[in-house]
PDB file of C-alpha atoms and ligand atoms in Angstrom:
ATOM      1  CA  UNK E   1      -3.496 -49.531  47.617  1.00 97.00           C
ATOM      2  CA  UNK E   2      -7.428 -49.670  47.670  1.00 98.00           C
ATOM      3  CA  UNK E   3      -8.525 -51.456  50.975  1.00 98.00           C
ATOM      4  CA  UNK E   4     -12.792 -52.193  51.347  1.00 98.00           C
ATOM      5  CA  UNK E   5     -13.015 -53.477  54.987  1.00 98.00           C
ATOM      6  CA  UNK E   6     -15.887 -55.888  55.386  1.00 98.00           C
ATOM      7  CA  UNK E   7     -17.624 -56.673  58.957  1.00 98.00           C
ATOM      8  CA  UNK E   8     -20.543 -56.148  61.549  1.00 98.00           C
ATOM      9  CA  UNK E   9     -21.460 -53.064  63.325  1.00 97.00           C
ATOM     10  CA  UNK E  10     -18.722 -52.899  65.747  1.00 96.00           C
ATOM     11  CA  UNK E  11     -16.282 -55.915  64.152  1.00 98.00           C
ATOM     12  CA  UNK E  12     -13.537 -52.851  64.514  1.00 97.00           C
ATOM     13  CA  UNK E  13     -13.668 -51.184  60.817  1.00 98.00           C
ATOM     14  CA  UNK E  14     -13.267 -47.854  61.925  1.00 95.00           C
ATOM     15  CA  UNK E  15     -10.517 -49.040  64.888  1.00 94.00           C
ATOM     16  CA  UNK E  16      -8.084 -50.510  61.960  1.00 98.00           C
ATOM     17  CA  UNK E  17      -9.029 -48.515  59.585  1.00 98.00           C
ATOM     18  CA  UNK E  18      -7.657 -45.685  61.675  1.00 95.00           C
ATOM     19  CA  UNK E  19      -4.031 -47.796  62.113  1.00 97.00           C
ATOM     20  CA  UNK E  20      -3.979 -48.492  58.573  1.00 98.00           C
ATOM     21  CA  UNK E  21      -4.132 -44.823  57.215  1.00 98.00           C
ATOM     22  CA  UNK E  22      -1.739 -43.475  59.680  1.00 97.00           C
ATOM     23  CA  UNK E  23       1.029 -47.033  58.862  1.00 97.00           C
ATOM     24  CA  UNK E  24       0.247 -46.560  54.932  1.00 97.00           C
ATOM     25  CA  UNK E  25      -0.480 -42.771  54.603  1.00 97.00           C
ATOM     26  CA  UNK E  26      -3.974 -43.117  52.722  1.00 98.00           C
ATOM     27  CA  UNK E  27      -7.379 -41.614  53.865  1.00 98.00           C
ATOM     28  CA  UNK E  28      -9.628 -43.676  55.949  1.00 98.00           C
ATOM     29  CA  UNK E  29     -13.445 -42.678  54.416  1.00 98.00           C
ATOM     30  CA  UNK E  30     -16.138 -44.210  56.640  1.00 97.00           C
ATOM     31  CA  UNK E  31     -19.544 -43.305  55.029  1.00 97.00           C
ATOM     32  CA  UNK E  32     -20.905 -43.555  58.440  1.00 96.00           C
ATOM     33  CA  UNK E  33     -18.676 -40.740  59.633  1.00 94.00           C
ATOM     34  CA  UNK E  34     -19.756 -38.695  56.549  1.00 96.00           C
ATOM     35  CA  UNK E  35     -23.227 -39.187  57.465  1.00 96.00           C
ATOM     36  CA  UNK E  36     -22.849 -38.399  60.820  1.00 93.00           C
ATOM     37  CA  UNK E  37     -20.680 -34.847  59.872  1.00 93.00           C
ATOM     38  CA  UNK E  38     -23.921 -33.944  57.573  1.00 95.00           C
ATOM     39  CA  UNK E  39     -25.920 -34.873  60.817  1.00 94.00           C
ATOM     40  CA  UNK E  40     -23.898 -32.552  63.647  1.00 89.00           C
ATOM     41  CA  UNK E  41     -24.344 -29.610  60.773  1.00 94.00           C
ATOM     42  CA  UNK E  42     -28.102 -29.988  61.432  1.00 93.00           C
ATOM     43  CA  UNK E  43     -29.183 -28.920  57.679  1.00 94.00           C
ATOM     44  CA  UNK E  44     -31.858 -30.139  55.870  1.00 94.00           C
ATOM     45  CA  UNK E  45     -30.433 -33.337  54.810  1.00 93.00           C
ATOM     46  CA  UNK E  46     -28.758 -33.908  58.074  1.00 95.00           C
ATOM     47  CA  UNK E  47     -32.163 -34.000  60.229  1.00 96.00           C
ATOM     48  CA  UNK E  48     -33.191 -36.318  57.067  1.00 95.00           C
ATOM     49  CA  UNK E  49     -30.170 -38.594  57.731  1.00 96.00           C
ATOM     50  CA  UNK E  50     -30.782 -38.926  60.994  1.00 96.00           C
ATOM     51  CA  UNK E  51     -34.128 -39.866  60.889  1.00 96.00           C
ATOM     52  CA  UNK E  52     -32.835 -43.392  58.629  1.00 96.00           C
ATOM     53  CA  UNK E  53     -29.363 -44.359  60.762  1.00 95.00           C
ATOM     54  CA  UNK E  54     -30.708 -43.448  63.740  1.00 95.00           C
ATOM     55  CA  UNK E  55     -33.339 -46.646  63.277  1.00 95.00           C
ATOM     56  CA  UNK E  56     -30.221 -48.645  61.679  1.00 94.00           C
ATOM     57  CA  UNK E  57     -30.996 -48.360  58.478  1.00 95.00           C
ATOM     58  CA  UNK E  58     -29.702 -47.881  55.355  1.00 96.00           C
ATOM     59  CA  UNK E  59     -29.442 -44.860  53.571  1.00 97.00           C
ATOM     60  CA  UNK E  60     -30.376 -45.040  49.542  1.00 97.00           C
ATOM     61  CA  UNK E  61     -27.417 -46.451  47.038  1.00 97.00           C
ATOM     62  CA  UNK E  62     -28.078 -43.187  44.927  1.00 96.00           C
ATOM     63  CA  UNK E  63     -27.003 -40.879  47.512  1.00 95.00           C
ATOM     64  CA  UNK E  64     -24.727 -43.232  48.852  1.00 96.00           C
ATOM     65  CA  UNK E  65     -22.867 -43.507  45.190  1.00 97.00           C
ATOM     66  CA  UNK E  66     -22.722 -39.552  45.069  1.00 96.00           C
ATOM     67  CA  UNK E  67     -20.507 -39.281  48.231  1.00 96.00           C
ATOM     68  CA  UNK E  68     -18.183 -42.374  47.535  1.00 97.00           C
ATOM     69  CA  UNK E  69     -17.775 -40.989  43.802  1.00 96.00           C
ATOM     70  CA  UNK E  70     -16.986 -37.615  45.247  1.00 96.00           C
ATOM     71  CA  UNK E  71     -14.616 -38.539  47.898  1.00 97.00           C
ATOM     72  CA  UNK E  72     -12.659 -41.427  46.071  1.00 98.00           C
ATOM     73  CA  UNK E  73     -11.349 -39.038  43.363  1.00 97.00           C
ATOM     74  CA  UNK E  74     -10.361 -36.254  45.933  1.00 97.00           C
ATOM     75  CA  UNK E  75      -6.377 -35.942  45.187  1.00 98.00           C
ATOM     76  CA  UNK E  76      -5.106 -37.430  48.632  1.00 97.00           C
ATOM     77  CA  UNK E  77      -6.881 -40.698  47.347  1.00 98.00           C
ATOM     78  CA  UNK E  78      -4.116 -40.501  44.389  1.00 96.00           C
ATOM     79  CA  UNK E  79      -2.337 -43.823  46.358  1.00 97.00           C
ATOM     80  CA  UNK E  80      -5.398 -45.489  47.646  1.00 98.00           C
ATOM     81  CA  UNK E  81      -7.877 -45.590  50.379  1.00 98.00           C
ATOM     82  CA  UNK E  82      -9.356 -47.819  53.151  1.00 98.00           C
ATOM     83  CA  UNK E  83     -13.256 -47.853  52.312  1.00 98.00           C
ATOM     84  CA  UNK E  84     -14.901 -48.378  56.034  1.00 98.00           C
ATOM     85  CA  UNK E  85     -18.598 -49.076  55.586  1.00 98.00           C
ATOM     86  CA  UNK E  86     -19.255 -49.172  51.743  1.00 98.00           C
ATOM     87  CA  UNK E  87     -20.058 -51.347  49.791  1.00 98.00           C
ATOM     88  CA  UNK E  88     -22.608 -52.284  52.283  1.00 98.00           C
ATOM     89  CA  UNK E  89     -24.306 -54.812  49.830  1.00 98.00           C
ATOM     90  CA  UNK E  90     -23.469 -56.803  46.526  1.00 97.00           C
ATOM     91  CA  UNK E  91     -25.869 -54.020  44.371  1.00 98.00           C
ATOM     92  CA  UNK E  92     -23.318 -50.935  46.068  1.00 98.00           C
ATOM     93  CA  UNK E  93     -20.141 -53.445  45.171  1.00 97.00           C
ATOM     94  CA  UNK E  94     -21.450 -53.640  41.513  1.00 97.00           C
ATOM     95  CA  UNK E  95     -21.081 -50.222  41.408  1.00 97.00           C
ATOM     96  CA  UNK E  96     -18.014 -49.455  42.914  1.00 98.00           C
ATOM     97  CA  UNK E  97     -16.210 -52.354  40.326  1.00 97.00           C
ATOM     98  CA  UNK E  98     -17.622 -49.582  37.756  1.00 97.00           C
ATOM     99  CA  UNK E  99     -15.894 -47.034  39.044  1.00 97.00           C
ATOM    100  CA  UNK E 100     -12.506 -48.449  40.733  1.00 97.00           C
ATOM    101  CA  UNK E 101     -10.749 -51.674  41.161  1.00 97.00           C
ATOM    102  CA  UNK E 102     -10.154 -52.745  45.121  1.00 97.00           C
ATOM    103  CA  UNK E 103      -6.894 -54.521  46.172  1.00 97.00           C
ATOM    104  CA  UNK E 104      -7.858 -55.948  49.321  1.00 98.00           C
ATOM    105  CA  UNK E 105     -10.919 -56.863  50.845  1.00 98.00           C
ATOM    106  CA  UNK E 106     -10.400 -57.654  54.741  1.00 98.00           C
ATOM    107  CA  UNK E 107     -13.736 -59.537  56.385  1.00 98.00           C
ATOM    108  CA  UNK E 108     -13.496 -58.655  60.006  1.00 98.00           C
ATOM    109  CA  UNK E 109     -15.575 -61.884  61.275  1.00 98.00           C
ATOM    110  CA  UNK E 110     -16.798 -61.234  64.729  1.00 97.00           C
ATOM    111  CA  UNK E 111     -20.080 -63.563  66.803  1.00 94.00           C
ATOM    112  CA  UNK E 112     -22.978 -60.660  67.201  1.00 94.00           C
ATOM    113  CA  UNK E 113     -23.096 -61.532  71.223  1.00 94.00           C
ATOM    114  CA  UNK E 114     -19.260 -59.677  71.466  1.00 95.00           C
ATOM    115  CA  UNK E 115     -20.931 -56.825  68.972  1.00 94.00           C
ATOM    116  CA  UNK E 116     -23.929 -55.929  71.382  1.00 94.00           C
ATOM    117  CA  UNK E 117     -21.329 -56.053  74.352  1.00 92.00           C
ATOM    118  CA  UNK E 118     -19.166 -53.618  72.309  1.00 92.00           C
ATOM    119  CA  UNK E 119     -21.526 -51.422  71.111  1.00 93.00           C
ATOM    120  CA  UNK E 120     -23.565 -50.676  74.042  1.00 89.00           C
ATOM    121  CA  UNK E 121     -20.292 -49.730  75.603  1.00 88.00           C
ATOM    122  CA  UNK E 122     -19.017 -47.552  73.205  1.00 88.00           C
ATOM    123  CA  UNK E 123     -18.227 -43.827  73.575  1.00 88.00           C
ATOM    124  CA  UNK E 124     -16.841 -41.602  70.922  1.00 85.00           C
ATOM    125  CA  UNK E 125     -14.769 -38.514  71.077  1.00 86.00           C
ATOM    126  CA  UNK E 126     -16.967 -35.338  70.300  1.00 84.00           C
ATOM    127  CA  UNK E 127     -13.637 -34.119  68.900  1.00 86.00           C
ATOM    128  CA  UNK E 128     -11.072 -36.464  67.549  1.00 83.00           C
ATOM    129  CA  UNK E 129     -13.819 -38.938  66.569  1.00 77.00           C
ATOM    130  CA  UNK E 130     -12.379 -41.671  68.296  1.00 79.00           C
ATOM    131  CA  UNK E 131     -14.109 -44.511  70.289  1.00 79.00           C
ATOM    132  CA  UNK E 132     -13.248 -46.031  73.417  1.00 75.00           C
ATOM    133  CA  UNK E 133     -14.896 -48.826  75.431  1.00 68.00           C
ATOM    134  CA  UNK E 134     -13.906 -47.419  78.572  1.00 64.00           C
ATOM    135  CA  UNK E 135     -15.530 -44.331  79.434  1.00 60.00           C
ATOM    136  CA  UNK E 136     -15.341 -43.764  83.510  1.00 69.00           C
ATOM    137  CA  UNK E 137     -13.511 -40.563  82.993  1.00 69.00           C
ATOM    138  CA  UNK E 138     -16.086 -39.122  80.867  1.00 77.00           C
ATOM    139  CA  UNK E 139     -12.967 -37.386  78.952  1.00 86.00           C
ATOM    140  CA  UNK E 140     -11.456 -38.931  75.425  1.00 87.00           C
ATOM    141  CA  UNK E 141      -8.154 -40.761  76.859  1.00 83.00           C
ATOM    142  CA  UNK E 142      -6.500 -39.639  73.481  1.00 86.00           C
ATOM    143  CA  UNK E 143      -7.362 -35.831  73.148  1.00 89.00           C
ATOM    144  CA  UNK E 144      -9.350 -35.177  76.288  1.00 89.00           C
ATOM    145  CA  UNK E 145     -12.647 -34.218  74.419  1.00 90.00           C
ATOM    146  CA  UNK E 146     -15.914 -34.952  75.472  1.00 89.00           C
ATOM    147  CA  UNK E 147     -17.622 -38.589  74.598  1.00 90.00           C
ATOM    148  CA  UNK E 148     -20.750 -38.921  73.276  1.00 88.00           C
ATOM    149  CA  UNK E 149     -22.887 -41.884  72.937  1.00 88.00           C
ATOM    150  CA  UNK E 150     -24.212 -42.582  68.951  1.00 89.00           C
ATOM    151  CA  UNK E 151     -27.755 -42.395  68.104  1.00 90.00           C
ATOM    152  CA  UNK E 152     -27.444 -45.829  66.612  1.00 93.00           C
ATOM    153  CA  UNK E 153     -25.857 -47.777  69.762  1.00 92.00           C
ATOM    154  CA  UNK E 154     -29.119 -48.249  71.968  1.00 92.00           C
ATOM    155  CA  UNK E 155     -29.297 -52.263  71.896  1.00 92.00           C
ATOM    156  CA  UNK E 156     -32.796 -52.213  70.282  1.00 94.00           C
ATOM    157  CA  UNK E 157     -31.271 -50.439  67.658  1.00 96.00           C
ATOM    158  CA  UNK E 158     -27.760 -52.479  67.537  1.00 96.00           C
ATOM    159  CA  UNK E 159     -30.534 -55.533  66.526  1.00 95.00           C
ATOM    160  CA  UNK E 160     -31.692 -54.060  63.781  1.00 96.00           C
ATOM    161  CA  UNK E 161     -28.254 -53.322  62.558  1.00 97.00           C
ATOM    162  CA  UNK E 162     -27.239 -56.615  62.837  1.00 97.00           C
ATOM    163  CA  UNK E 163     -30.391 -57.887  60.987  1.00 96.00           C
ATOM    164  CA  UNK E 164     -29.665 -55.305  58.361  1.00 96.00           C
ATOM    165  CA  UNK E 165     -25.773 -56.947  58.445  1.00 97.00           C
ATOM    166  CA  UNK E 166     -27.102 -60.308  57.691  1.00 97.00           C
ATOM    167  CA  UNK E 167     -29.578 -59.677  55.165  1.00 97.00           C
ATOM    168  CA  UNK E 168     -27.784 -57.387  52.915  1.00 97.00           C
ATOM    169  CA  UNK E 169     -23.772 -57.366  53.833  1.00 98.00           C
ATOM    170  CA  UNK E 170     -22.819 -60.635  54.293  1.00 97.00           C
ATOM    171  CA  UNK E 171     -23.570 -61.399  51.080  1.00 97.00           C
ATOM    172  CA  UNK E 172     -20.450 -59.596  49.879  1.00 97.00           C
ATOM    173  CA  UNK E 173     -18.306 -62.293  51.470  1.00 97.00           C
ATOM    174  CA  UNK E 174     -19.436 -64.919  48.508  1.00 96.00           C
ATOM    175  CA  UNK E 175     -19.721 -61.959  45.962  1.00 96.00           C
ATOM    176  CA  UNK E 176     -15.801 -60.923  47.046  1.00 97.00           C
ATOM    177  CA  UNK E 177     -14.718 -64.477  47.735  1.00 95.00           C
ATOM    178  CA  UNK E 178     -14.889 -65.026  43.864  1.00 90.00           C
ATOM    179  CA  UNK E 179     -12.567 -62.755  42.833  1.00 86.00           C
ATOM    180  CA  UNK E 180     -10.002 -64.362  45.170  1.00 89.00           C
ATOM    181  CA  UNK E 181      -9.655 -61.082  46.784  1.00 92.00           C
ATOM    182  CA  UNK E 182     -11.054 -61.253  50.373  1.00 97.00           C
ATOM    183  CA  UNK E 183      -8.884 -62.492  53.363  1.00 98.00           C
ATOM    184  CA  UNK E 184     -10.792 -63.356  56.817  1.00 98.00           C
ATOM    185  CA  UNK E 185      -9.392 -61.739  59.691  1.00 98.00           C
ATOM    186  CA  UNK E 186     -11.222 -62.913  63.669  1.00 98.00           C
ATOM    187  CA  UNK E 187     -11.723 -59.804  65.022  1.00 98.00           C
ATOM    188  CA  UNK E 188     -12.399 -60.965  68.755  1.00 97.00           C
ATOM    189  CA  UNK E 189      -8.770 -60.533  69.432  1.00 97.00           C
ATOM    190  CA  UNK E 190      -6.753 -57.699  71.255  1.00 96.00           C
ATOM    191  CA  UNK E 191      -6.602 -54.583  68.797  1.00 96.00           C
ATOM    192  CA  UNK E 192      -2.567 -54.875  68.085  1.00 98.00           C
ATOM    193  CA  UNK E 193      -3.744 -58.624  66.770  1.00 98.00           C
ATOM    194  CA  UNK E 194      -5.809 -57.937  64.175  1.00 98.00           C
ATOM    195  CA  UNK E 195      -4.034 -54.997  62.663  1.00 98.00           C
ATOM    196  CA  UNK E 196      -0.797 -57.494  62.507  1.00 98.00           C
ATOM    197  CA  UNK E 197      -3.049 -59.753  60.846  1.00 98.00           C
ATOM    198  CA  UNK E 198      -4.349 -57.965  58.623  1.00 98.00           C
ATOM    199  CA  UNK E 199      -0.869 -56.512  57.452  1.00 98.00           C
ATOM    200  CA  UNK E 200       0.339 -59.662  56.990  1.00 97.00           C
ATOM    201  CA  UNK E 201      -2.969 -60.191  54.639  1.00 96.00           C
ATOM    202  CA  UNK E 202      -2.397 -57.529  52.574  1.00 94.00           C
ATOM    203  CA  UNK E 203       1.431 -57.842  52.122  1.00 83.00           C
TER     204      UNK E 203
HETATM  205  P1  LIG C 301     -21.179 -47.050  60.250  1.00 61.00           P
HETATM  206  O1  LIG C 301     -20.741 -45.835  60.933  1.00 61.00           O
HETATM  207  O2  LIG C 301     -20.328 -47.616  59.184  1.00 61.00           O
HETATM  208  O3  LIG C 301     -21.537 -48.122  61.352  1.00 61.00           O
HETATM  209  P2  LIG C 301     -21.417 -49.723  61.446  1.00 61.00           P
HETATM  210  O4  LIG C 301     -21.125 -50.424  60.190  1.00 61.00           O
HETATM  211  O5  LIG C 301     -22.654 -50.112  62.148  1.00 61.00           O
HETATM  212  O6  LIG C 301     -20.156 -49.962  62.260  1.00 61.00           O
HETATM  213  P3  LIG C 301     -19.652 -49.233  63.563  1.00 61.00           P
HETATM  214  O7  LIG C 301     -19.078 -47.910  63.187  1.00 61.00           O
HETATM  215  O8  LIG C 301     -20.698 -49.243  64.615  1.00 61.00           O
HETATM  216  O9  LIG C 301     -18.549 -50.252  64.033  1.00 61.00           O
HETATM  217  P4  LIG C 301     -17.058 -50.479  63.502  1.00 61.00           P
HETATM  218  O10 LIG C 301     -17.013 -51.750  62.746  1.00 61.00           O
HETATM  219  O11 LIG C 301     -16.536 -49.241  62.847  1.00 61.00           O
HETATM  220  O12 LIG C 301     -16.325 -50.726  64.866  1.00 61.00           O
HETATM  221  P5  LIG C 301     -15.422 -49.760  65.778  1.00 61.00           P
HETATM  222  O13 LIG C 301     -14.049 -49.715  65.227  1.00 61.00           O
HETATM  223  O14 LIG C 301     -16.101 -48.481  66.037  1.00 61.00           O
HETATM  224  O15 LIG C 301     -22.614 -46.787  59.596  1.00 61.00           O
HETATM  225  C1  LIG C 301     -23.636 -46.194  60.383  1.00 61.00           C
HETATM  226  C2  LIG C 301     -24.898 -46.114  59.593  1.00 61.00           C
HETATM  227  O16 LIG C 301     -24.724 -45.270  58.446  1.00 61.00           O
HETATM  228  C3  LIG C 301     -25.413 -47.446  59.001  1.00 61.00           C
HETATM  229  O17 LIG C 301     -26.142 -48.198  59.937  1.00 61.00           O
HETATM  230  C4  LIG C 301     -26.273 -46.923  57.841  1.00 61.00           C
HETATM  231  O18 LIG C 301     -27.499 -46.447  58.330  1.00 61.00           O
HETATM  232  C5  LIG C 301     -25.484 -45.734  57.340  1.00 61.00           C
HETATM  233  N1  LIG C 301     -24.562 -46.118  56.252  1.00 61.00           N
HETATM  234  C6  LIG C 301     -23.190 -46.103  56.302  1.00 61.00           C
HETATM  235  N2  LIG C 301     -22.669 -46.556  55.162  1.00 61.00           N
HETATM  236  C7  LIG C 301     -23.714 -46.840  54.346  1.00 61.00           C
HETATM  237  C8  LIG C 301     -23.823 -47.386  53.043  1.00 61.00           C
HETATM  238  N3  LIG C 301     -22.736 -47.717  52.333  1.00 61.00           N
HETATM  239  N4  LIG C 301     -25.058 -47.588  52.534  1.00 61.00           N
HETATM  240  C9  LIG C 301     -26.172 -47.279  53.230  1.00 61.00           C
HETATM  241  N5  LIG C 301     -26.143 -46.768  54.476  1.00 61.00           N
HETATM  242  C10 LIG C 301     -24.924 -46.561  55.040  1.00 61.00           C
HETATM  243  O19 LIG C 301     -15.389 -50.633  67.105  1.00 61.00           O
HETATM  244  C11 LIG C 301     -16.542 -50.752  67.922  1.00 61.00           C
HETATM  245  C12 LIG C 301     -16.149 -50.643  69.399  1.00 61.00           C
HETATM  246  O20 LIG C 301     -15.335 -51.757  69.727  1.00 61.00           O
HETATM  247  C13 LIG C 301     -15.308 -49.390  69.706  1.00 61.00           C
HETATM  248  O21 LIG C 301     -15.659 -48.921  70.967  1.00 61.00           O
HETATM  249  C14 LIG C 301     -13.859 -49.897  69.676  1.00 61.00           C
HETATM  250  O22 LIG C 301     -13.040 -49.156  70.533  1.00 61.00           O
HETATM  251  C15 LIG C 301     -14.031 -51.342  70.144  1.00 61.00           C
HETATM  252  N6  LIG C 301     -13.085 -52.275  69.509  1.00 61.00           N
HETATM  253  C16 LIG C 301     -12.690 -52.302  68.218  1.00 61.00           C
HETATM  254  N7  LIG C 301     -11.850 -53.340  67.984  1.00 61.00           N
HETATM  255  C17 LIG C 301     -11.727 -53.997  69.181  1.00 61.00           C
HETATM  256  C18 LIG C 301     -11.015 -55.164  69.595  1.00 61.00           C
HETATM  257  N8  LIG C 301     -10.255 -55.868  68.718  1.00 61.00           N
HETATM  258  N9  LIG C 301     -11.121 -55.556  70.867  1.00 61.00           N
HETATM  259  C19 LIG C 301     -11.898 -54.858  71.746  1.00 61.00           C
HETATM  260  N10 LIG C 301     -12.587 -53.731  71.421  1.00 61.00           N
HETATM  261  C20 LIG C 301     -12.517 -53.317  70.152  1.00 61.00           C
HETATM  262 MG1  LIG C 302     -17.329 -47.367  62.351  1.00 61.00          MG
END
């Protein structure tokens, strides 16, 4: 089962994408996450990397094509895959229908108000890579790591995102809704909600 999940910064992609690998048993690949790994290694194109996401924007399709290609034909994606954060525009969705055919789209459709509150709350786990809204504790509720704030989650820098969102995502949803494959999910509901919902969309 191939699974792209479509949304804003912060609609939840990386929350059920999480829930869906561990209920179906198929790797969750966030491109964001596999920029941010390169990143924390501080090499060469790491401090490069940083320099783009950390102003919210988007890294080139070349490079971006190199690490889906890579990672989609690793043997655990044998059964499928949840694809968190690519395509990322209709050019990157061209070319990913040249090189695999995707089951399920899921649009997580969130207002960009509840995205700012979100993101400018948002810790993640230094450790399990985990985010939580909560942080008072200072410690990751799920492995007791230290939380970190991203680069990318200053509210100036949230804007830009969602400007980035609007101008070259969204698009997708018209691209996808053609091929009768996309399913709209409101993702300002409790967690547990949307990951029923989105079950229920893709069985
Ligand atoms: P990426 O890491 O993909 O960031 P993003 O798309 O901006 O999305 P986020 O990770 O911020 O949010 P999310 O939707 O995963 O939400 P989450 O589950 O964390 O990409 C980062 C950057 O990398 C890009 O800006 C770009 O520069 C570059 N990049 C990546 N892919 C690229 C590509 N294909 N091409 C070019 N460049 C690329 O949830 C957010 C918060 O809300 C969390 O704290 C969570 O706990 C909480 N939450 C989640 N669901 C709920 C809920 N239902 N109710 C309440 N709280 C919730
Ligand atoms: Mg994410």
């Amino acid at each position: 089962m191939k699974i792209v999940l479509l949304g804003a910064p912060g609609s939840g992609k990386g929350t059920q994408a999480k829930l869906l690998s561990e209920e179906f048993n198929i790797p969750h690949i966030s491109t964001g996450e596999i920029l941010r790994t390169e990143i924390q290694l501080n090499s060469e194109l790491g401090r490069q990397i940083d320099k783009i996401i950390s102003k919210g924007n988007f890294m080139p399709d070349e490079l971006m094509l190199e690490i889906i290609k890579k990672r989609i034909f690793m043997p655990d994606c044998e059964h499928g895959f949840i694809l968190d954060g690519y395509p990322r525009s209709v050019d990157q969705a061209k070319t990913l229908s040249e090189i695999t055919d995707i089951d399920y789209v899921i649009y997580l459709n969130i207002n960009h108000q509840k995205v700012i509150d979100r993101l400018s709350n948002r810790w993640t786990c230094v450790n399990c890579q985990k985010s939580v809204i909560d942080a008072n504790s200072k410690k990751c509720a799920f492995c007791g790591g230290e939380l970190s704030k991203r680069t990318d989650d200053s509210t100036e820098v949230i804007k830009v995102r969602l400007n980035t969102y609007e101008k070259q995502t969204k698009p997708l949803i018209s691209y996808y809704e053609s091929s009768g494959k996309i399913t709209e999910i409101d993702a300002d509901q409790e967690i547990d909600k949307v990951f029923s919902d989105i079950k229920m969309a893709i069985n």
